[in-house]
CSV table of C-alpha atoms and ligand atoms in Angstrom, one decimal:
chain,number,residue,atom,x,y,z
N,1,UNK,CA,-5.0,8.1,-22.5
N,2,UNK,CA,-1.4,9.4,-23.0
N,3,UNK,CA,1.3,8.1,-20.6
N,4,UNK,CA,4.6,10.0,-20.3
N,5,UNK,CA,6.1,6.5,-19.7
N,6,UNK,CA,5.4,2.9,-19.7
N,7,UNK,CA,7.1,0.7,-17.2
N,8,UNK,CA,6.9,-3.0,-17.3
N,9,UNK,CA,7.1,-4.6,-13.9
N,10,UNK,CA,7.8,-8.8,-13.8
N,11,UNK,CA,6.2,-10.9,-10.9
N,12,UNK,CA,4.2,-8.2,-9.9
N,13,UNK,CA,1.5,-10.8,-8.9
N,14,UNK,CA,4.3,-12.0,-6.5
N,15,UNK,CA,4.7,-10.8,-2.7
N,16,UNK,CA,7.4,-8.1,-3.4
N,17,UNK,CA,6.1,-7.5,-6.8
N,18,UNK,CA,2.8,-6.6,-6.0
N,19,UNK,CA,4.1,-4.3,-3.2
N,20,UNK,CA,6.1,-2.5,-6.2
N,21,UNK,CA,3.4,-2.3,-8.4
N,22,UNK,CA,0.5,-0.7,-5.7
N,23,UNK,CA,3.0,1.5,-5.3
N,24,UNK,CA,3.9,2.7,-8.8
N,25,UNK,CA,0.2,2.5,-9.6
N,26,UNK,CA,-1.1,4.8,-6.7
N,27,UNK,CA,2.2,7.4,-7.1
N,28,UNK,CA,2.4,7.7,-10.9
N,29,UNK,CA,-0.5,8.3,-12.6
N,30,UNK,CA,1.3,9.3,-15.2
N,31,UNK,CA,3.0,5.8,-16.0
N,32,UNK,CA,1.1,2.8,-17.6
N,33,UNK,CA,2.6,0.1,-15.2
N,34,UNK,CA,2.0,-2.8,-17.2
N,35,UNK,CA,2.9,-6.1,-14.9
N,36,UNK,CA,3.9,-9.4,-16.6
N,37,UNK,CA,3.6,-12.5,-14.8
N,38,UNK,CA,3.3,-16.4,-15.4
N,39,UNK,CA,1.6,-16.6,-12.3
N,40,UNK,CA,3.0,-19.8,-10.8
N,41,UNK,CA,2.3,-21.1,-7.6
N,42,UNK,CA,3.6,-17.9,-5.7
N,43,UNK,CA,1.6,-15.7,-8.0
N,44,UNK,CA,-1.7,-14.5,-7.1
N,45,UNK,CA,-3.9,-11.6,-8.8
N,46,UNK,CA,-5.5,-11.6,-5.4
N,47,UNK,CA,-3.1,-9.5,-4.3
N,48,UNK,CA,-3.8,-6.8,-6.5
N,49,UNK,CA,-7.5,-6.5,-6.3
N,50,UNK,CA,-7.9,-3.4,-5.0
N,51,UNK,CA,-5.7,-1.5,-8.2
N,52,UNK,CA,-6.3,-4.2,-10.5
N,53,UNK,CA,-9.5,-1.4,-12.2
N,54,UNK,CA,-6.7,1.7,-11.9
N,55,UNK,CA,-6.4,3.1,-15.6
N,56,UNK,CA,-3.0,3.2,-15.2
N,57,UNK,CA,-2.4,-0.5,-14.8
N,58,UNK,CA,-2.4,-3.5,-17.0
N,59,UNK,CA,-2.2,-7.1,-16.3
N,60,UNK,CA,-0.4,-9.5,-19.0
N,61,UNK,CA,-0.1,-13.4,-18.1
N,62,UNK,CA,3.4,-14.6,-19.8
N,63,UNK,CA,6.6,-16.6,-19.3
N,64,UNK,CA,10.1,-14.0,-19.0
N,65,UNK,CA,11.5,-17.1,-20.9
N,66,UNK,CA,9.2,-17.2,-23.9
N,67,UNK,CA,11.6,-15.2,-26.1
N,68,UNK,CA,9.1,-14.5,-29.2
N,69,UNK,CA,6.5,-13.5,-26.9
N,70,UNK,CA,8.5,-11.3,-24.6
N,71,UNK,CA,10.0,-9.5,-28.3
N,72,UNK,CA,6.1,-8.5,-29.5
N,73,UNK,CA,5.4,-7.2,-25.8
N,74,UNK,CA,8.6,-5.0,-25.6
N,75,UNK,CA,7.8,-3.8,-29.8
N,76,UNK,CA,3.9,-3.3,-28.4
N,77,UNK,CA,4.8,-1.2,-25.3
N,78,UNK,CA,7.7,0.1,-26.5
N,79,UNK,CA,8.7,0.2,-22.6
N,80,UNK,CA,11.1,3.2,-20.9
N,81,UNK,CA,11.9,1.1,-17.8
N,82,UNK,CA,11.9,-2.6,-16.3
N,83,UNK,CA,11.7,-3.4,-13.2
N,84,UNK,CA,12.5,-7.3,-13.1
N,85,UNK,CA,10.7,-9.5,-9.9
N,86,UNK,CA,10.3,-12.0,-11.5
N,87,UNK,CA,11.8,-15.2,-10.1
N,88,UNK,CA,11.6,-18.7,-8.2
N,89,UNK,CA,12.6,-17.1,-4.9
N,90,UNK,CA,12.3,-20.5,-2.6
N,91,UNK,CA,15.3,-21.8,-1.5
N,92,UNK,CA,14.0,-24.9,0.1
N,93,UNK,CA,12.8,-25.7,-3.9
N,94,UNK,CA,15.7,-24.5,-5.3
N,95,UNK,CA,17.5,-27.6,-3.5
N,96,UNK,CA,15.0,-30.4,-5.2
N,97,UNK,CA,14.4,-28.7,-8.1
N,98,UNK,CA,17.4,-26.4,-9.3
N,99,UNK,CA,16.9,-26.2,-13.0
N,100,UNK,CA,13.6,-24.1,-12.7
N,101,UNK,CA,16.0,-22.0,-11.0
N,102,UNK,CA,18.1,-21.7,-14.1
N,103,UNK,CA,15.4,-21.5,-16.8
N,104,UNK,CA,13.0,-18.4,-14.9
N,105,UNK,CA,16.0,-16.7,-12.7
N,106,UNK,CA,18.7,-16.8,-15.5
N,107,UNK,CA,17.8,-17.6,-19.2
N,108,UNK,CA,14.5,-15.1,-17.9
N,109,UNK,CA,16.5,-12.6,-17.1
N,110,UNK,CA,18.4,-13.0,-20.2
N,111,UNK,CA,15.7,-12.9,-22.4
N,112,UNK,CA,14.1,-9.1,-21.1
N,113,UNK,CA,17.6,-8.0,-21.2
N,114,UNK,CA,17.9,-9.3,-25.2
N,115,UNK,CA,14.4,-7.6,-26.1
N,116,UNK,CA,15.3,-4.5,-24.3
N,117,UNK,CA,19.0,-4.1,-26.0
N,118,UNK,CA,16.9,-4.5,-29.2
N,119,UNK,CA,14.2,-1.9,-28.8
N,120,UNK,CA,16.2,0.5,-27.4
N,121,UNK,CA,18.3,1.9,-30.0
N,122,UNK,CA,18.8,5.4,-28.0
N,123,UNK,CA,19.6,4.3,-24.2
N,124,UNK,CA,19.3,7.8,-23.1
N,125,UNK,CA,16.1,8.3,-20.7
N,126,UNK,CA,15.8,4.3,-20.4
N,127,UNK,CA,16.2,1.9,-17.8
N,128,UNK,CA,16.5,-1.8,-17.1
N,129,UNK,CA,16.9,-2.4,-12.8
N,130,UNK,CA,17.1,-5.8,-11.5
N,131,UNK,CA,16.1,-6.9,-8.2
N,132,UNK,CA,18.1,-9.1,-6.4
N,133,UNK,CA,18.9,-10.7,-3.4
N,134,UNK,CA,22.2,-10.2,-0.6
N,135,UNK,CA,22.2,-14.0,-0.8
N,136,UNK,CA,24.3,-14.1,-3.6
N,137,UNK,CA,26.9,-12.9,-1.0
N,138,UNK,CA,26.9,-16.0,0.6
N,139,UNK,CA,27.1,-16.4,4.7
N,140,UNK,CA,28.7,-14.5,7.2
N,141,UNK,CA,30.5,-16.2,10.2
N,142,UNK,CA,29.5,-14.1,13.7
N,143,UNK,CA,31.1,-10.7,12.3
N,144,UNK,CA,30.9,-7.9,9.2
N,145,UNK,CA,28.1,-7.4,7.0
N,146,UNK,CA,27.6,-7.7,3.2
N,147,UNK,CA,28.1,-4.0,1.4
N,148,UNK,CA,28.0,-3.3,-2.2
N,149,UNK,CA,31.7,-4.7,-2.6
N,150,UNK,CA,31.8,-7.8,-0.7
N,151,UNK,CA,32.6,-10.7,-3.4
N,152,UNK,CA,30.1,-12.8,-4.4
N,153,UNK,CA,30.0,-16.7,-3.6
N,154,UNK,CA,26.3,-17.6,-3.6
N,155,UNK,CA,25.9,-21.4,-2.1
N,156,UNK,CA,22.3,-22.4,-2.5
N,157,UNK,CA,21.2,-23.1,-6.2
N,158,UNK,CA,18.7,-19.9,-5.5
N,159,UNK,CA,21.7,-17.6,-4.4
N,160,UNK,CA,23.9,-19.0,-7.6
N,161,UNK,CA,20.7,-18.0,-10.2
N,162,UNK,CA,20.4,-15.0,-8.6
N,163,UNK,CA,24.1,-14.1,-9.0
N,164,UNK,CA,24.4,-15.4,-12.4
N,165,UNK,CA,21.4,-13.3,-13.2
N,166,UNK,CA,23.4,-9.8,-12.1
N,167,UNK,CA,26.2,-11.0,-13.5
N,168,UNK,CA,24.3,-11.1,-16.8
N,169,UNK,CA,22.6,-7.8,-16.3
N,170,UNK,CA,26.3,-6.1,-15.3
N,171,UNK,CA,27.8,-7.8,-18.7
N,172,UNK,CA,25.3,-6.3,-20.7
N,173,UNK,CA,26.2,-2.5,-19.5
N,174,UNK,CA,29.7,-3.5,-20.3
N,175,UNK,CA,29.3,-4.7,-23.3
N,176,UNK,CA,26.2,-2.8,-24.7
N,177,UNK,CA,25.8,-0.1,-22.6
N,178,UNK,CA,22.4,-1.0,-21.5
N,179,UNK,CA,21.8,1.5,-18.6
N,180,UNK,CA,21.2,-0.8,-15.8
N,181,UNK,CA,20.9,-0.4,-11.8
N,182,UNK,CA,20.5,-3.4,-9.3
N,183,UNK,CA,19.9,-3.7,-5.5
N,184,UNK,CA,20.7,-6.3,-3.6
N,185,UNK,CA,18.4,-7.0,-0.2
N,186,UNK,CA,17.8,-8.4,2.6
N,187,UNK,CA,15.0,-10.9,4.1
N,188,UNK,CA,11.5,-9.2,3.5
N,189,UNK,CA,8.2,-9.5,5.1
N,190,UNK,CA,5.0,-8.1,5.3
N,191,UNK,CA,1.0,-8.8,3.7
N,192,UNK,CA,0.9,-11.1,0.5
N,193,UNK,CA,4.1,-13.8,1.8
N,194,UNK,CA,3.5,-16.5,0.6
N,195,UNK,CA,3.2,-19.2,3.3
N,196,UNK,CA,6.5,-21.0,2.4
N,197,UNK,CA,8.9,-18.8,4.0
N,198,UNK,CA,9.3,-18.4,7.6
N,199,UNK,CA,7.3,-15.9,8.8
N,200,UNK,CA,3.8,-16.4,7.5
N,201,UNK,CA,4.5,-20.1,7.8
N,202,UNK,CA,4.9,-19.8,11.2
N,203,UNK,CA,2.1,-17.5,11.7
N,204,UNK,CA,-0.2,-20.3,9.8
N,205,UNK,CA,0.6,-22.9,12.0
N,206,UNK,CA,0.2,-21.3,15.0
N,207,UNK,CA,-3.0,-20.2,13.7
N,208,UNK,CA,-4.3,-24.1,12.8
N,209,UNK,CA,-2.3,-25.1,16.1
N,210,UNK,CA,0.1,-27.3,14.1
N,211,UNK,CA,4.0,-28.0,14.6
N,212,UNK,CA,6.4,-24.6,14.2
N,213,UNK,CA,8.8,-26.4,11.9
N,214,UNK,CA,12.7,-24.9,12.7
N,215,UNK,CA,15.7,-26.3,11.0
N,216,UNK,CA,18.7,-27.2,12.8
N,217,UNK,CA,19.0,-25.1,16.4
N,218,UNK,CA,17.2,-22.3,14.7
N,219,UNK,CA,20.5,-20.1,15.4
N,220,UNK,CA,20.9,-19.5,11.8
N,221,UNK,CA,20.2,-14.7,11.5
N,222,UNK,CA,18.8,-13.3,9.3
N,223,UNK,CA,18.0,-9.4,8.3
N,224,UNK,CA,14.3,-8.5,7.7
N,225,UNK,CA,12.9,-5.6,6.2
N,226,UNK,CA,9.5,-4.8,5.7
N,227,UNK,CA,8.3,-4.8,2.9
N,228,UNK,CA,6.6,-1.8,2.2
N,229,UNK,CA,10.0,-0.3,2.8
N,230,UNK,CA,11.8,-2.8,0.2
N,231,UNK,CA,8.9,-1.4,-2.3
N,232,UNK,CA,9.8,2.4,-1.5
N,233,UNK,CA,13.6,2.0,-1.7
N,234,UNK,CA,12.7,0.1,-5.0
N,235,UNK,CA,11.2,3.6,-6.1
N,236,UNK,CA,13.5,5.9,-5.2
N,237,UNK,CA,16.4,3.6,-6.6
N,238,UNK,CA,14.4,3.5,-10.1
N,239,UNK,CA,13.7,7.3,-9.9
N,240,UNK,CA,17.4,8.4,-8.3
N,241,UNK,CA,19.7,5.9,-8.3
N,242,UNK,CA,22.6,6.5,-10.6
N,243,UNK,CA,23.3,4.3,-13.9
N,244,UNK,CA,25.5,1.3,-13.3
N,245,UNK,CA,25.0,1.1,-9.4
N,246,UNK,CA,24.3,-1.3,-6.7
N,247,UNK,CA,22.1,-0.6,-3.7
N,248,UNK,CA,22.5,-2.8,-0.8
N,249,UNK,CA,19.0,-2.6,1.2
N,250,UNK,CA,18.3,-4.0,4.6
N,251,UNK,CA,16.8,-3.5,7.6
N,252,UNK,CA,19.6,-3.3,9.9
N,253,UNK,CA,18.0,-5.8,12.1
N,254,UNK,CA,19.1,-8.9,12.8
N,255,UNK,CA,17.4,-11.9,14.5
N,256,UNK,CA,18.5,-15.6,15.0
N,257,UNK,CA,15.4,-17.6,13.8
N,258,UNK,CA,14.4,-19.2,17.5
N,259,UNK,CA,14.6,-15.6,19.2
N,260,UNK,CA,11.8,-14.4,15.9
N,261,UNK,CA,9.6,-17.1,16.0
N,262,UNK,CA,9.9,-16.9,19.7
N,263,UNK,CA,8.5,-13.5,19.6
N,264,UNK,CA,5.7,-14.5,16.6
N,265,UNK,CA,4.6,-16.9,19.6
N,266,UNK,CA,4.1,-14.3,21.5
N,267,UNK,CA,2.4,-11.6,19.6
N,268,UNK,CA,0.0,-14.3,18.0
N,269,UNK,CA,-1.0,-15.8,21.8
N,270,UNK,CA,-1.9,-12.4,22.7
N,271,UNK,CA,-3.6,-11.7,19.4
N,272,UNK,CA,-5.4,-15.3,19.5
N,273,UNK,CA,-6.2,-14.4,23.2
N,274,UNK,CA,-4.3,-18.1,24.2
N,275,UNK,CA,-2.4,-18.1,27.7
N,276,UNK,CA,0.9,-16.9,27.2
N,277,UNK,CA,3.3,-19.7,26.3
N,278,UNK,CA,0.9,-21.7,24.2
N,279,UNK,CA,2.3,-21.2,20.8
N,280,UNK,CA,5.8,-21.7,21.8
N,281,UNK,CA,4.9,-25.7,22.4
N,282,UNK,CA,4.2,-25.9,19.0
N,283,UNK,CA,7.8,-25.3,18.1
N,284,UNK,CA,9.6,-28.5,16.5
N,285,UNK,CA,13.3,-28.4,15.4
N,286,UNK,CA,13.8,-30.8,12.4
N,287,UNK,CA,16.5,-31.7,10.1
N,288,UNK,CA,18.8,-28.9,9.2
N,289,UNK,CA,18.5,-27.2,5.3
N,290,UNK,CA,21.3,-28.9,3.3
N,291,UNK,CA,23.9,-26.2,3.0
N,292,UNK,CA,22.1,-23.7,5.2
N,293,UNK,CA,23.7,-20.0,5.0
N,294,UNK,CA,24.3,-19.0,8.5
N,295,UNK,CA,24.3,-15.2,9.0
N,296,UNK,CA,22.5,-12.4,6.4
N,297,UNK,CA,23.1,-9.0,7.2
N,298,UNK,CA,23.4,-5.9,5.0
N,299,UNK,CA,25.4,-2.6,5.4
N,300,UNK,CA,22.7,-0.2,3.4
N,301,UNK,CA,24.6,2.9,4.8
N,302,UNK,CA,25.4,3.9,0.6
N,303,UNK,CA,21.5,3.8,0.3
N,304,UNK,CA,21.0,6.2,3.0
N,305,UNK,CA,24.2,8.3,2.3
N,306,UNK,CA,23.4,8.8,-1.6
N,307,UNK,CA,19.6,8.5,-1.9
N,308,UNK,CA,18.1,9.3,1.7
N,309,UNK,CA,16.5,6.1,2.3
N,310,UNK,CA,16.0,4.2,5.7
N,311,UNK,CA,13.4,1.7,6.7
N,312,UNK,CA,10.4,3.6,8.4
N,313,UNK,CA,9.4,0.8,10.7
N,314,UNK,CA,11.0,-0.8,14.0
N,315,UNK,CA,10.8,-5.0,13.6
N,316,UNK,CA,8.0,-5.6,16.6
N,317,UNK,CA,5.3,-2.8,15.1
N,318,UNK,CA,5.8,-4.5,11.6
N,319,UNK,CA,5.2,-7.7,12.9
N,320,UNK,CA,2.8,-6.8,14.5
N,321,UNK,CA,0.8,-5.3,11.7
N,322,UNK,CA,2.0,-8.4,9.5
N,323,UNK,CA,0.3,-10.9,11.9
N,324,UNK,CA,-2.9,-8.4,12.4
N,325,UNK,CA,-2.9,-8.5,7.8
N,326,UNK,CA,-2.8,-12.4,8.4
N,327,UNK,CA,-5.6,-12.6,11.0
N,328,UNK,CA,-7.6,-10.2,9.0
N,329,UNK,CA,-7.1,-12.5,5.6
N,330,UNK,CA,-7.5,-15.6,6.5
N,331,UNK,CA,-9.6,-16.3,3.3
N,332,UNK,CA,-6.3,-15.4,1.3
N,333,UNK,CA,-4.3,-17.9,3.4
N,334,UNK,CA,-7.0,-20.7,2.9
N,335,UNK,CA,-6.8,-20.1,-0.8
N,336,UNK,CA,-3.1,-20.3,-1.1
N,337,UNK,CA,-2.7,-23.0,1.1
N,338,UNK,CA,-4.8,-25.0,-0.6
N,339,UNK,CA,-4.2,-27.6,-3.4
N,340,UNK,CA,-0.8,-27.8,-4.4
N,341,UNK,CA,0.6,-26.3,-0.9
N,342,UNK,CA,-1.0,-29.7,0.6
N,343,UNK,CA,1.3,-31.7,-1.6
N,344,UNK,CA,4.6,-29.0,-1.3
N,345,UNK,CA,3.9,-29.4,3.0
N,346,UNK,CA,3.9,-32.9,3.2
N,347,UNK,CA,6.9,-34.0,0.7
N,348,UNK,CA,8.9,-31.1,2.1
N,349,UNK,CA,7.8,-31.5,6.1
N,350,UNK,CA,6.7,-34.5,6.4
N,351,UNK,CA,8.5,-37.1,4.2
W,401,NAD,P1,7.6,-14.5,-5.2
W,401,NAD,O1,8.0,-16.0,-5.3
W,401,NAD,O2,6.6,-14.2,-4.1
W,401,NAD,O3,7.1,-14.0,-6.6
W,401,NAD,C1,7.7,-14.3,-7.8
W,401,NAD,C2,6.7,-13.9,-8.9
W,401,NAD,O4,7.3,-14.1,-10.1
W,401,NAD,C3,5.4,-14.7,-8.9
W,401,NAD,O5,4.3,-13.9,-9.0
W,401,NAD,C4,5.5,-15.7,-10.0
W,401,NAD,O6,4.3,-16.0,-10.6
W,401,NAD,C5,6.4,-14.8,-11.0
W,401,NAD,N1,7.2,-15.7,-11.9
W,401,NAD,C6,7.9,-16.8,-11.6
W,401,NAD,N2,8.4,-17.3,-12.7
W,401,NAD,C7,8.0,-16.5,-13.8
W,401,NAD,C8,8.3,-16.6,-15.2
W,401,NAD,N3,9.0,-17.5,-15.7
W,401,NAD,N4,7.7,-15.6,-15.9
W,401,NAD,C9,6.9,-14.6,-15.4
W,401,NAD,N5,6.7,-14.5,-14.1
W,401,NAD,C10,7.2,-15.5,-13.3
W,401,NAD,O7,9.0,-13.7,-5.0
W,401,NAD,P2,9.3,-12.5,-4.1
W,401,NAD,O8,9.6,-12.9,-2.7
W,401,NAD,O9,8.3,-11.4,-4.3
W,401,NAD,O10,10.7,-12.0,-4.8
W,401,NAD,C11,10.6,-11.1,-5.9
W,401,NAD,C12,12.1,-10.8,-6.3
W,401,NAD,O11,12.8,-10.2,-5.2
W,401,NAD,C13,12.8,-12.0,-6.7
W,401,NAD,O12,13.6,-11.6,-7.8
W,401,NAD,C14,13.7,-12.3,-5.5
W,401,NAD,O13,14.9,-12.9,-5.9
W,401,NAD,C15,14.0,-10.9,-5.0
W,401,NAD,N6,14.2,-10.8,-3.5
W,401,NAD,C16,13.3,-11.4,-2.6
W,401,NAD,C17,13.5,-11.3,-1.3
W,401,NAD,C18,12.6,-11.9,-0.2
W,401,NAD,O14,12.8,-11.8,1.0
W,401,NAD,N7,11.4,-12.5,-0.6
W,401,NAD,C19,14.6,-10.6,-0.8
W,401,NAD,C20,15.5,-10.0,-1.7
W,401,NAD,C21,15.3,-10.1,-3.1
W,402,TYD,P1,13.2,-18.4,4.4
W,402,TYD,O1,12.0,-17.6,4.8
W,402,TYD,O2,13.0,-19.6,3.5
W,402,TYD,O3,14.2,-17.4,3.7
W,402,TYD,P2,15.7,-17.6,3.2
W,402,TYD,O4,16.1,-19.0,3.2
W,402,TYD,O5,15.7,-17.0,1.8
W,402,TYD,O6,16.5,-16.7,4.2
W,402,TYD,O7,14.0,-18.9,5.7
W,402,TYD,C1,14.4,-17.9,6.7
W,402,TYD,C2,15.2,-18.7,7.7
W,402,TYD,O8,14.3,-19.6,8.4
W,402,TYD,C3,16.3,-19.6,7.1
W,402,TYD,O9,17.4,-19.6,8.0
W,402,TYD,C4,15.7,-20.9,7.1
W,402,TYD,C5,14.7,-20.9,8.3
W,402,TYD,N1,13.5,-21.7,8.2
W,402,TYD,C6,13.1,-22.6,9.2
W,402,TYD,O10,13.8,-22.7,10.2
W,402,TYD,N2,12.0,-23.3,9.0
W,402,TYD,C7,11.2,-23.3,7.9
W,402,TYD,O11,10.2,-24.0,7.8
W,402,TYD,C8,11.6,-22.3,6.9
W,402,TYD,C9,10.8,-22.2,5.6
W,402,TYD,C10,12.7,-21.6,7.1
């Protein structure tokens, strides 16, 4: 079959990734969506299952930072577009073990952008767009919010990869005119999260009635976005974003961390059918994250204004759906919680 263009999606076996590529899959028939992933611990064909037989898709296990490898894949495909996931994305890790931060989220990201610059001879028609994180903004004290030209001064050795990373990707539009686009957003969540982050954690442990682990006061906000809605602005900014931009994207919607796991305690003792006020028992503050960012929160009025894009869903009704996903794949959860997530848990909770 003849493709009008092939597009090579990285970490697309990831939460956000596989998102990005059902979506791609299911909307453009006329793309071969090839996605390349390593397929680490966050990495999970699993979530792809139900497109994995689409003709239009192709799966290719690989390391971003196997530079020979990543050079025969770009000459095979001869790719018109990236769109680069791929990343460690924990910050909890990031603090005991920042050089895998370094070797995936920067030399990887180096390493596509080298085999794109050297395939793509005429730039016209191509593109590379990375996805990144508002984290590499740093924190905010109780005011403002971070818009496409707040400076950057990333403080967690995830947040300083990152940044490196669009640095990197920025440099090589300066200097080789490789026709980039980046967005930058906020907290996702949604089906496929890996249990490491706060919200499906949290919905796990309520789930096996086990402690509700919240660092420091649990005052630290955040800005979540669904993820469905991270996956569509993803799309439109690939399709209609203009070369050389930056998309803030976020979800206008800010919680402190004891106020949303409040509510998860809530939703899930009325899904579990508990009494009300069960779940929240479980809650347990513990020692604080070292450096902990206090405040996320994203201005993506540019993302609107140029390109028409909002989130589609209010906070509670995507929750709500989130937790229902969780309930109704509890095989998944099992799975990914198994084996090494035993070992992760107990040096990281309960050393
Ligand atoms: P994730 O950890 O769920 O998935 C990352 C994927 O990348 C996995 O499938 C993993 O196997 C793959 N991967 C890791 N190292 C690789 C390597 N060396 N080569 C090939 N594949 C590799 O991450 P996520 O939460 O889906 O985040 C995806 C991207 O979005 C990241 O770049 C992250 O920085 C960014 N982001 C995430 C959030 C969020 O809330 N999760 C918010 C903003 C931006
Ligand atoms: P997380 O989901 O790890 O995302 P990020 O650090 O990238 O924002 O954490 C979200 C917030 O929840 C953050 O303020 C840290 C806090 N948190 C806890 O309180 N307990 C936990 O067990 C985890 C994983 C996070």
């Amino acid at each position: 079959m003849n493709f009008e263009k092939n597009i090579l999606i990285t970490g697309g076996a990831g939460f956000i990734g596989s998102h990005v590529v059902r979506r791609f899959v299911k909307h453009y028939a006329n793309y071969r969506v090839v996605n390349l992933d390593k397929l680490t611990y966050a990495g999970n064909l699993e979530n792809l299952r139900d497109i994995e037989d689409s003709e239009n898709y192709r799966f290719i296990k690989g390391d971003i930072c196997d530079a020979g490898f990543i050079q025969k894949l770009f000459e095979e495909y001869q790719f018109d577009g990236v769109i680069h996931l791929a990343a460690e994305s924990h910050v909890d890790r990031s603090i005991s073990n920042p050089m895998a931060f370094v070797e995936t989220n920067v030399i990887g990201t180096v390493t596509l952008l080298n085999a794109a610059k050297s395939i793509w001879k005429e730039m016209s028609g191509k593109r590379f767009y990375h996805v990144s994180t508002d984290e590499v903004y740093g924190s905010l004290g109780d005011e403002g919010l971070f818009t496409e030209s707040t400076s950057y001064d990333p403080k967690s050795p995830y947040s300083a990869s990152k940044a490196a990373s669009d640095h990197f990707v920025r440099a090589y539009q300066n200097t080789y005119g490789m026709p980039i686009v980046l967005s930058n957003c906020s907290n996702n969540y949604g089906s496929y999260h890996f249990p490491e982050k706060l919200i499906p954690l949290t919905i796990n442990n309520i789930k096996n009635n086990e402690a509700i682990p919240v660092y420091g006061k649990g005052e630290n906000i955040r800005d979540w976005l669904f993820v469905e809605d991270h996956a569509r602005a993803i799309d439109v900014i690939f399709h209609e974003g203009k070369e050389g931009e930056t998309y803030n994207i976020g979800g206008f919607n800010e919680w402190k961390n004891i106020d949303l796991v409040h509510l998860l305690c809530d939703i899930m003792d009325s899904k579990l059918g508990r009494e009300a006020g069960t779940s929240r028992k479980l809650i347990s503050y513990i020692k604080d994250r070292a450096g902990h960012d206090m405040r996320y929160a994203i201005d993506a009025s540019k993302l609107k204004d140029e390109l028409g894009w909002e989130p589609s869903l209010q906070f509670e009704e995507g929750l709500e759906k989130t937790v229902d996903w969780y309930l109704a794949n509890q095989s998944w959860l099992e799975d990914v919680t198994s084996g090494d997530y035993q070992n992760y848990y107990k040096e990281h909770y309960q050393s």
